[in-house]
Amino acid sequence: MKIINAYAAKEAGAKLESFQYELQDIGLEDVDIKVHYCGICHSDLSMLNNDWGTTQFPFVPGHEIAGEVIAVGTNVKNIKVGDLVGLGWFSESCMHCDQCMGGSHNLCPTKEETIVGRHGGFADLVRCHWSWATPLPKGIDMSKAGPLLCGGITVFNPILMADVKPTDKVGVIGIGGLGHMAVKFLNKWGCEVTAFSSNPSKKEEILKMGAHRVVNSRDKEELEGIRGSLDFILNTTNVSLDWPGYIRALSPKGTLHNAGAVLEPIGIPAFSLIGGEKSVSGSPLGSPALTRKMLEFCTRHNIYPITEEFPLEKVNEAFDHLEAGKARYRIVLKVA
């Protein structure tokens, strides 16, 4: 039995308070991670407010974890005490369904999510199945690694899913916590990157991230000006957009991919897809193997999120900063 010190909300939208809970003895395939850093994702805010109707209280957020393994079950593979690892949105999968056996553990129908029905990483310790404890590459900056385990893999997976090529012209909608990492990835992938942003004051900063041009997403003339030019567009926002306008911006056989959790139905006329053999897709993060590959790609090209750091005890200030739209561009909590 272990006593875990954490921060939890007792009801939807409440401030987080000091909270303790007990963990049973470690399971045969479990890994206990001492949390050093934990990012705050917009999904933590959505769960805190119970926007998706899946939150259980008391609620301990945190699913962008970087830390050190301090205990392992007897059947754990490839992970040992002392290893530095990361943990993202998923914490366990069944390891025997067709999706897991095919390498798509993130599509497992019974997968466990780190902050859904269990306690997350705003704590001194978090537990997961060994398969989702991702080894961190040697030399990685742990203070910036956490957001890669959720936001990073969320925008990296679609690049491979859509078979994006270095010769492609691509677009990223929304240059925030997800979008700024997508711009960095696609630039190093070799693509010509167009960033769609509703904030003109961020233009120079977005260009420094690796975008080749910035289009004002609220200007219909600018959007029409790139009609038929993009092979792939990645939406990282969670709001309704001018969907037909973005479909028109795609070249024939182009793909509009959604990584943002848009709650409203996406209204796209069928003929706008049929005439150019265009498609719309979406994805939830990525598999453990792909997450390792992403981290290797990040260390090879020195790709990190732009972060702001808060101590764990100032978690409520950090949430207020995020909710006010002031985060530039990911917030990380220093735990230990």
CSV table of N, CA and C in Angstrom, one decimal, residues 54-188:
chain,number,residue,atom,x,y,z
A,54,THR,N,-17.3,12.5,-18.8
A,54,THR,CA,-16.6,11.3,-18.4
A,54,THR,C,-15.8,11.4,-17.1
A,55,THR,N,-15.8,12.6,-16.5
A,55,THR,CA,-15.0,12.9,-15.3
A,55,THR,C,-15.6,12.3,-14.1
A,56,GLN,N,-14.7,11.7,-13.2
A,56,GLN,CA,-15.1,11.2,-11.9
A,56,GLN,C,-14.4,12.0,-10.9
A,57,PHE,N,-15.1,12.4,-9.8
A,57,PHE,CA,-14.5,13.2,-8.8
A,57,PHE,C,-14.4,12.4,-7.5
A,58,PRO,N,-13.4,12.7,-6.7
A,58,PRO,CA,-12.3,13.7,-6.9
A,58,PRO,C,-11.5,13.4,-8.1
A,59,PHE,N,-11.1,14.5,-8.8
A,59,PHE,CA,-10.4,14.3,-10.1
A,59,PHE,C,-9.0,14.9,-10.0
A,60,VAL,N,-8.0,14.0,-10.2
A,60,VAL,CA,-6.6,14.4,-10.3
A,60,VAL,C,-6.2,14.4,-11.8
A,61,PRO,N,-6.0,15.6,-12.3
A,61,PRO,CA,-5.6,15.7,-13.7
A,61,PRO,C,-4.1,15.3,-13.9
A,62,GLY,N,-3.7,15.5,-15.2
A,62,GLY,CA,-2.3,15.3,-15.5
A,62,GLY,C,-2.0,14.0,-16.3
A,63,HIS,N,-1.7,14.2,-17.6
A,63,HIS,CA,-1.4,13.1,-18.5
A,63,HIS,C,-0.2,13.4,-19.5
A,64,GLU,N,0.6,14.3,-19.1
A,64,GLU,CA,1.8,14.6,-19.9
A,64,GLU,C,3.0,14.5,-18.9
A,65,ILE,N,3.4,13.3,-18.6
A,65,ILE,CA,4.2,13.0,-17.4
A,65,ILE,C,5.6,12.6,-17.9
A,66,ALA,N,6.6,13.2,-17.2
A,66,ALA,CA,8.0,12.8,-17.4
A,66,ALA,C,8.6,12.5,-16.0
A,67,GLY,N,9.1,11.3,-15.8
A,67,GLY,CA,9.6,11.0,-14.5
A,67,GLY,C,10.5,9.8,-14.5
A,68,GLU,N,10.7,9.2,-13.3
A,68,GLU,CA,11.7,8.1,-13.0
A,68,GLU,C,10.9,6.9,-12.5
A,69,VAL,N,11.2,5.7,-13.0
A,69,VAL,CA,10.7,4.5,-12.5
A,69,VAL,C,11.2,4.2,-11.2
A,70,ILE,N,10.3,3.9,-10.2
A,70,ILE,CA,10.8,3.6,-8.8
A,70,ILE,C,10.4,2.2,-8.4
A,71,ALA,N,9.5,1.6,-9.2
A,71,ALA,CA,9.1,0.2,-8.8
A,71,ALA,C,8.5,-0.4,-10.1
A,72,VAL,N,8.7,-1.7,-10.2
A,72,VAL,CA,8.1,-2.5,-11.3
A,72,VAL,C,7.6,-3.8,-10.9
A,73,GLY,N,6.5,-4.3,-11.5
A,73,GLY,CA,6.0,-5.6,-11.3
A,73,GLY,C,6.9,-6.7,-11.8
A,74,THR,N,6.7,-7.9,-11.4
A,74,THR,CA,7.6,-9.0,-11.7
A,74,THR,C,7.5,-9.4,-13.2
A,75,ASN,N,6.4,-9.0,-13.9
A,75,ASN,CA,6.3,-9.4,-15.3
A,75,ASN,C,6.5,-8.3,-16.3
A,76,VAL,N,7.1,-7.2,-15.8
A,76,VAL,CA,7.3,-6.0,-16.6
A,76,VAL,C,8.4,-6.3,-17.6
A,77,LYS,N,8.3,-5.8,-18.8
A,77,LYS,CA,9.2,-6.0,-19.9
A,77,LYS,C,9.9,-4.7,-20.3
A,78,ASN,N,11.2,-4.7,-20.4
A,78,ASN,CA,12.0,-3.6,-21.0
A,78,ASN,C,12.0,-2.4,-20.2
A,79,ILE,N,11.6,-2.4,-19.0
A,79,ILE,CA,11.6,-1.2,-18.1
A,79,ILE,C,12.2,-1.7,-16.8
A,80,LYS,N,13.1,-0.9,-16.2
A,80,LYS,CA,13.7,-1.2,-14.9
A,80,LYS,C,13.7,0.0,-14.0
A,81,VAL,N,13.8,-0.2,-12.7
A,81,VAL,CA,13.9,0.9,-11.7
A,81,VAL,C,15.1,1.8,-12.1
A,82,GLY,N,14.8,3.1,-12.1
A,82,GLY,CA,15.9,4.1,-12.4
A,82,GLY,C,15.7,4.6,-13.8
A,83,ASP,N,14.9,3.9,-14.7
A,83,ASP,CA,14.7,4.4,-16.1
A,83,ASP,C,13.9,5.7,-16.0
A,84,LEU,N,14.3,6.6,-17.0
A,84,LEU,CA,13.5,7.8,-17.2
A,84,LEU,C,12.5,7.6,-18.3
A,85,VAL,N,11.2,7.8,-18.0
A,85,VAL,CA,10.1,7.5,-18.9
A,85,VAL,C,9.1,8.6,-19.0
A,86,GLY,N,8.2,8.5,-20.0
A,86,GLY,CA,7.1,9.4,-20.1
A,86,GLY,C,5.8,8.6,-20.2
A,87,LEU,N,4.7,9.3,-19.8
A,87,LEU,CA,3.4,8.7,-19.9
A,87,LEU,C,2.4,9.8,-20.4
A,88,GLY,N,1.6,9.4,-21.4
A,88,GLY,CA,0.7,10.3,-22.0
A,88,GLY,C,-0.8,10.0,-21.6
A,89,TRP,N,-1.7,10.1,-22.6
A,89,TRP,CA,-3.1,10.0,-22.4
A,89,TRP,C,-3.5,8.6,-22.0
A,90,PHE,N,-2.8,7.6,-22.6
A,90,PHE,CA,-3.2,6.2,-22.3
A,90,PHE,C,-2.2,5.6,-21.3
A,91,SER,N,-2.8,4.7,-20.4
A,91,SER,CA,-2.0,4.1,-19.4
A,91,SER,C,-2.0,2.6,-19.4
A,92,GLU,N,-2.9,2.0,-20.2
A,92,GLU,CA,-3.0,0.6,-20.3
A,92,GLU,C,-3.8,0.2,-21.5
A,93,SER,N,-3.5,-1.0,-22.2
A,93,SER,CA,-4.3,-1.5,-23.2
A,93,SER,C,-4.3,-3.1,-23.0
A,94,CYS,N,-5.2,-3.8,-23.7
A,94,CYS,CA,-5.4,-5.2,-23.3
A,94,CYS,C,-4.3,-6.1,-23.7
A,95,MET,N,-3.6,-5.8,-24.8
A,95,MET,CA,-2.4,-6.5,-25.3
A,95,MET,C,-2.8,-7.8,-26.0
A,96,HIS,N,-4.1,-8.0,-26.3
A,96,HIS,CA,-4.5,-9.3,-27.0
A,96,HIS,C,-5.6,-9.1,-28.0
A,97,CYS,N,-6.2,-7.9,-28.2
A,97,CYS,CA,-7.2,-7.7,-29.2
A,97,CYS,C,-6.5,-7.5,-30.6
A,98,ASP,N,-7.2,-7.4,-31.6
A,98,ASP,CA,-6.7,-7.3,-33.0
A,98,ASP,C,-5.9,-6.0,-33.1
A,99,GLN,N,-6.4,-4.9,-32.4
A,99,GLN,CA,-5.7,-3.6,-32.6
A,99,GLN,C,-4.4,-3.7,-31.8
A,100,CYS,N,-4.3,-4.2,-30.6
A,100,CYS,CA,-3.1,-4.3,-29.9
A,100,CYS,C,-2.1,-5.2,-30.6
A,101,MET,N,-2.6,-6.4,-31.1
A,101,MET,CA,-1.7,-7.3,-31.8
A,101,MET,C,-1.2,-6.8,-33.1
A,102,GLY,N,-2.0,-5.8,-33.7
A,102,GLY,CA,-1.5,-5.2,-34.9
A,102,GLY,C,-0.7,-4.0,-34.7
A,103,GLY,N,-0.4,-3.6,-33.4
A,103,GLY,CA,0.5,-2.5,-33.2
A,103,GLY,C,-0.2,-1.2,-33.0
A,104,SER,N,-1.6,-1.2,-33.0
A,104,SER,CA,-2.3,0.0,-32.8
A,104,SER,C,-3.0,0.0,-31.4
A,105,HIS,N,-2.1,0.0,-30.4
A,105,HIS,CA,-2.6,-0.1,-29.0
A,105,HIS,C,-3.5,1.1,-28.6
A,106,ASN,N,-3.3,2.2,-29.3
A,106,ASN,CA,-4.1,3.4,-29.0
A,106,ASN,C,-5.5,3.3,-29.5
A,107,LEU,N,-5.8,2.2,-30.3
A,107,LEU,CA,-7.2,2.0,-30.8
A,107,LEU,C,-7.8,0.8,-30.1
A,108,CYS,N,-7.2,0.3,-29.0
A,108,CYS,CA,-7.7,-0.8,-28.2
A,108,CYS,C,-9.1,-0.4,-27.7
A,109,PRO,N,-10.1,-1.3,-27.9
A,109,PRO,CA,-11.5,-0.9,-27.4
A,109,PRO,C,-11.6,-0.9,-25.9
A,110,THR,N,-10.7,-1.5,-25.2
A,110,THR,CA,-10.8,-1.4,-23.7
A,110,THR,C,-9.6,-0.7,-23.1
A,111,LYS,N,-8.9,0.2,-23.9
A,111,LYS,CA,-7.8,0.9,-23.4
A,111,LYS,C,-8.1,1.8,-22.1
A,112,GLU,N,-7.2,1.9,-21.3
A,112,GLU,CA,-7.3,2.8,-20.1
A,112,GLU,C,-6.7,4.1,-20.3
A,113,GLU,N,-7.4,5.2,-19.9
A,113,GLU,CA,-6.9,6.6,-20.1
A,113,GLU,C,-6.5,7.1,-18.8
A,114,THR,N,-5.3,7.8,-18.8
A,114,THR,CA,-4.6,8.1,-17.6
A,114,THR,C,-5.4,9.0,-16.6
A,115,ILE,N,-6.4,9.8,-17.1
A,115,ILE,CA,-7.1,10.6,-16.2
A,115,ILE,C,-8.6,10.4,-16.3
A,116,VAL,N,-9.0,9.2,-16.8
A,116,VAL,CA,-10.4,8.9,-16.9
A,116,VAL,C,-10.7,7.7,-16.0
A,117,GLY,N,-11.4,7.9,-14.9
A,117,GLY,CA,-11.7,6.8,-14.0
A,117,GLY,C,-10.5,6.4,-13.1
A,118,ARG,N,-9.5,7.2,-13.1
A,118,ARG,CA,-8.3,6.9,-12.3
A,118,ARG,C,-7.6,8.3,-12.1
A,119,HIS,N,-6.6,8.3,-11.2
A,119,HIS,CA,-5.9,9.5,-10.9
A,119,HIS,C,-4.6,9.7,-11.8
A,120,GLY,N,-4.4,11.0,-12.2
A,120,GLY,CA,-3.3,11.3,-13.1
A,120,GLY,C,-2.1,11.8,-12.4
A,121,GLY,N,-1.3,12.6,-13.2
A,121,GLY,CA,0.0,13.0,-12.8
A,121,GLY,C,0.3,14.2,-12.0
A,122,PHE,N,-0.8,14.9,-11.6
A,122,PHE,CA,-0.6,16.1,-10.7
A,122,PHE,C,-0.4,15.5,-9.3
A,123,ALA,N,0.7,14.7,-9.2
A,123,ALA,CA,0.9,13.9,-8.0
A,123,ALA,C,2.4,13.6,-7.9
A,124,ASP,N,2.8,13.0,-6.8
A,124,ASP,CA,4.2,12.6,-6.7
A,124,ASP,C,4.5,11.3,-7.3
A,125,LEU,N,3.4,10.5,-7.6
A,125,LEU,CA,3.6,9.2,-8.3
A,125,LEU,C,2.4,8.9,-9.1
A,126,VAL,N,2.6,8.2,-10.2
A,126,VAL,CA,1.5,7.7,-11.1
A,126,VAL,C,1.9,6.3,-11.5
A,127,ARG,N,0.9,5.5,-11.7
A,127,ARG,CA,1.1,4.1,-12.1
A,127,ARG,C,0.5,3.8,-13.5
A,128,CYS,N,1.2,2.9,-14.2
A,128,CYS,CA,0.7,2.5,-15.6
A,128,CYS,C,1.1,1.1,-15.9
A,129,HIS,N,0.6,0.6,-17.0
A,129,HIS,CA,1.1,-0.7,-17.6
A,129,HIS,C,2.4,-0.4,-18.2
A,130,TRP,N,3.3,-1.3,-18.2
A,130,TRP,CA,4.7,-1.1,-18.7
A,130,TRP,C,4.7,-0.7,-20.1
A,131,SER,N,3.8,-1.2,-20.9
A,131,SER,CA,3.8,-0.9,-22.4
A,131,SER,C,3.6,0.6,-22.7
A,132,TRP,N,3.0,1.3,-21.8
A,132,TRP,CA,2.8,2.8,-22.0
A,132,TRP,C,3.8,3.7,-21.3
A,133,ALA,N,4.7,3.1,-20.6
A,133,ALA,CA,5.8,3.8,-20.0
A,133,ALA,C,6.9,4.0,-21.0
A,134,THR,N,6.9,5.1,-21.7
A,134,THR,CA,7.8,5.2,-22.9
A,134,THR,C,9.2,5.7,-22.4
A,135,PRO,N,10.2,4.9,-22.7
A,135,PRO,CA,11.6,5.4,-22.4
A,135,PRO,C,11.9,6.7,-23.0
A,136,LEU,N,12.5,7.6,-22.2
A,136,LEU,CA,12.9,8.9,-22.8
A,136,LEU,C,14.4,8.8,-23.3
A,137,PRO,N,14.6,9.3,-24.6
A,137,PRO,CA,15.9,9.2,-25.2
A,137,PRO,C,17.0,9.9,-24.3
A,138,LYS,N,18.2,9.4,-24.4
A,138,LYS,CA,19.3,10.0,-23.6
A,138,LYS,C,19.5,11.4,-24.1
A,139,GLY,N,19.6,12.3,-23.1
A,139,GLY,CA,19.9,13.7,-23.4
A,139,GLY,C,18.6,14.6,-23.6
A,140,ILE,N,17.4,14.0,-23.5
A,140,ILE,CA,16.2,14.8,-23.8
A,140,ILE,C,16.0,15.7,-22.6
A,141,ASP,N,15.5,16.9,-22.8
A,141,ASP,CA,15.2,17.9,-21.8
A,141,ASP,C,13.9,17.4,-21.1
A,142,MET,N,14.0,16.9,-19.9
A,142,MET,CA,12.8,16.3,-19.2
A,142,MET,C,11.8,17.4,-18.9
A,143,SER,N,12.2,18.6,-18.8
A,143,SER,CA,11.2,19.7,-18.4
A,143,SER,C,10.3,20.0,-19.6
A,144,LYS,N,10.7,19.6,-20.8
A,144,LYS,CA,9.9,19.9,-22.0
A,144,LYS,C,9.4,18.6,-22.6
A,145,ALA,N,9.7,17.5,-22.0
A,145,ALA,CA,9.3,16.2,-22.7
A,145,ALA,C,7.8,15.8,-22.5
A,146,GLY,N,7.3,16.2,-21.3
A,146,GLY,CA,5.9,15.8,-21.1
A,146,GLY,C,4.9,16.2,-22.2
A,147,PRO,N,4.8,17.4,-22.6
A,147,PRO,CA,3.9,17.7,-23.7
A,147,PRO,C,4.0,16.9,-25.0
A,148,LEU,N,5.2,16.4,-25.2
A,148,LEU,CA,5.4,15.6,-26.4
A,148,LEU,C,4.6,14.3,-26.3
A,149,LEU,N,4.4,13.8,-25.1
A,149,LEU,CA,3.7,12.5,-24.8
A,149,LEU,C,2.2,12.6,-25.1
A,150,CYS,N,1.6,13.8,-25.2
A,150,CYS,CA,0.2,13.9,-25.6
A,150,CYS,C,0.1,14.8,-26.8
A,151,GLY,N,0.3,16.1,-26.6
A,151,GLY,CA,0.2,17.0,-27.7
A,151,GLY,C,1.1,16.7,-28.9
A,152,GLY,N,2.3,16.3,-28.6
A,152,GLY,CA,3.3,16.0,-29.6
A,152,GLY,C,2.9,14.8,-30.5
A,153,ILE,N,2.5,13.7,-29.8
A,153,ILE,CA,2.2,12.5,-30.6
A,153,ILE,C,0.8,12.7,-31.3
A,154,THR,N,0.0,13.5,-30.7
A,154,THR,CA,-1.3,13.8,-31.3
A,154,THR,C,-1.2,14.4,-32.7
A,155,VAL,N,-0.2,15.3,-32.9
A,155,VAL,CA,0.0,15.9,-34.2
A,155,VAL,C,1.1,15.2,-35.1
A,156,PHE,N,1.8,14.3,-34.4
A,156,PHE,CA,2.8,13.5,-35.2
A,156,PHE,C,2.2,12.3,-35.9
A,157,ASN,N,1.3,11.6,-35.3
A,157,ASN,CA,0.6,10.5,-35.8
A,157,ASN,C,-0.1,10.8,-37.2
A,158,PRO,N,-0.8,11.9,-37.3
A,158,PRO,CA,-1.5,12.2,-38.6
A,158,PRO,C,-0.5,12.4,-39.7
A,159,ILE,N,0.7,12.8,-39.5
A,159,ILE,CA,1.7,13.0,-40.6
A,159,ILE,C,2.0,11.6,-41.2
A,160,LEU,N,2.1,10.6,-40.4
A,160,LEU,CA,2.3,9.3,-41.0
A,160,LEU,C,1.0,8.6,-41.5
A,161,MET,N,-0.1,8.9,-40.8
A,161,MET,CA,-1.4,8.3,-41.3
A,161,MET,C,-1.7,8.8,-42.7
A,162,ALA,N,-1.4,10.1,-43.0
A,162,ALA,CA,-1.8,10.6,-44.3
A,162,ALA,C,-0.7,10.5,-45.3
A,163,ASP,N,0.4,9.8,-44.9
A,163,ASP,CA,1.6,9.6,-45.8
A,163,ASP,C,2.1,10.9,-46.4
A,164,VAL,N,2.2,11.9,-45.5
A,164,VAL,CA,2.7,13.2,-45.9
A,164,VAL,C,4.1,13.1,-46.3
A,165,LYS,N,4.4,13.7,-47.5
A,165,LYS,CA,5.8,13.6,-48.1
A,165,LYS,C,6.5,14.9,-48.0
A,166,PRO,N,7.8,14.9,-48.0
A,166,PRO,CA,8.6,16.1,-47.9
A,166,PRO,C,8.3,17.1,-49.0
A,167,THR,N,7.8,16.6,-50.1
A,167,THR,CA,7.4,17.5,-51.2
A,167,THR,C,6.0,18.1,-51.1
A,168,ASP,N,5.3,17.8,-50.1
A,168,ASP,CA,3.9,18.2,-49.9
A,168,ASP,C,3.8,19.7,-49.4
A,169,LYS,N,2.7,20.3,-49.8
A,169,LYS,CA,2.4,21.6,-49.2
A,169,LYS,C,1.3,21.3,-48.2
A,170,VAL,N,1.5,21.8,-47.0
A,170,VAL,CA,0.6,21.4,-45.9
A,170,VAL,C,0.1,22.6,-45.1
A,171,GLY,N,-0.9,22.5,-44.4
A,171,GLY,CA,-1.5,23.6,-43.6
A,171,GLY,C,-1.7,23.1,-42.2
A,172,VAL,N,-1.6,24.0,-41.2
A,172,VAL,CA,-1.9,23.7,-39.8
A,172,VAL,C,-2.9,24.8,-39.3
A,173,ILE,N,-4.1,24.4,-38.8
A,173,ILE,CA,-5.1,25.3,-38.3
A,173,ILE,C,-4.9,25.5,-36.8
A,174,GLY,N,-4.7,26.7,-36.3
A,174,GLY,CA,-4.6,26.9,-34.9
A,174,GLY,C,-3.2,26.7,-34.4
A,175,ILE,N,-2.5,27.8,-34.2
A,175,ILE,CA,-1.1,27.7,-33.7
A,175,ILE,C,-1.0,28.0,-32.2
A,176,GLY,N,-1.6,27.0,-31.5
A,176,GLY,CA,-1.5,27.0,-30.0
A,176,GLY,C,-0.7,25.9,-29.5
A,177,GLY,N,-1.2,25.2,-28.4
A,177,GLY,CA,-0.4,24.2,-27.8
A,177,GLY,C,-0.1,23.0,-28.7
A,178,LEU,N,-1.1,22.6,-29.5
A,178,LEU,CA,-0.9,21.5,-30.5
A,178,LEU,C,-0.3,22.0,-31.8
A,179,GLY,N,-0.8,23.1,-32.3
A,179,GLY,CA,-0.5,23.6,-33.6
A,179,GLY,C,1.0,24.0,-33.7
A,180,HIS,N,1.6,24.6,-32.7
A,180,HIS,CA,2.9,25.1,-32.8
A,180,HIS,C,3.9,23.9,-32.9
A,181,MET,N,3.5,22.7,-32.3
A,181,MET,CA,4.4,21.5,-32.4
A,181,MET,C,4.2,20.9,-33.8
A,182,ALA,N,3.0,21.0,-34.4
A,182,ALA,CA,2.7,20.5,-35.7
A,182,ALA,C,3.6,21.3,-36.7
A,183,VAL,N,3.7,22.6,-36.6
A,183,VAL,CA,4.5,23.4,-37.5
A,183,VAL,C,5.9,23.0,-37.4
A,184,LYS,N,6.4,22.8,-36.2
A,184,LYS,CA,7.8,22.3,-36.1
A,184,LYS,C,8.1,21.0,-36.7
A,185,PHE,N,7.2,20.0,-36.5
A,185,PHE,CA,7.3,18.7,-37.1
A,185,PHE,C,7.3,18.8,-38.6
A,186,LEU,N,6.3,19.5,-39.2
A,186,LEU,CA,6.2,19.5,-40.6
A,186,LEU,C,7.3,20.2,-41.3
A,187,ASN,N,7.8,21.2,-40.6
A,187,ASN,CA,9.0,21.9,-41.2
A,187,ASN,C,10.2,21.0,-41.3
A,188,LYS,N,10.5,20.2,-40.2
A,188,LYS,CA,11.6,19.3,-40.2
A,188,LYS,C,11.3,18.1,-41.1
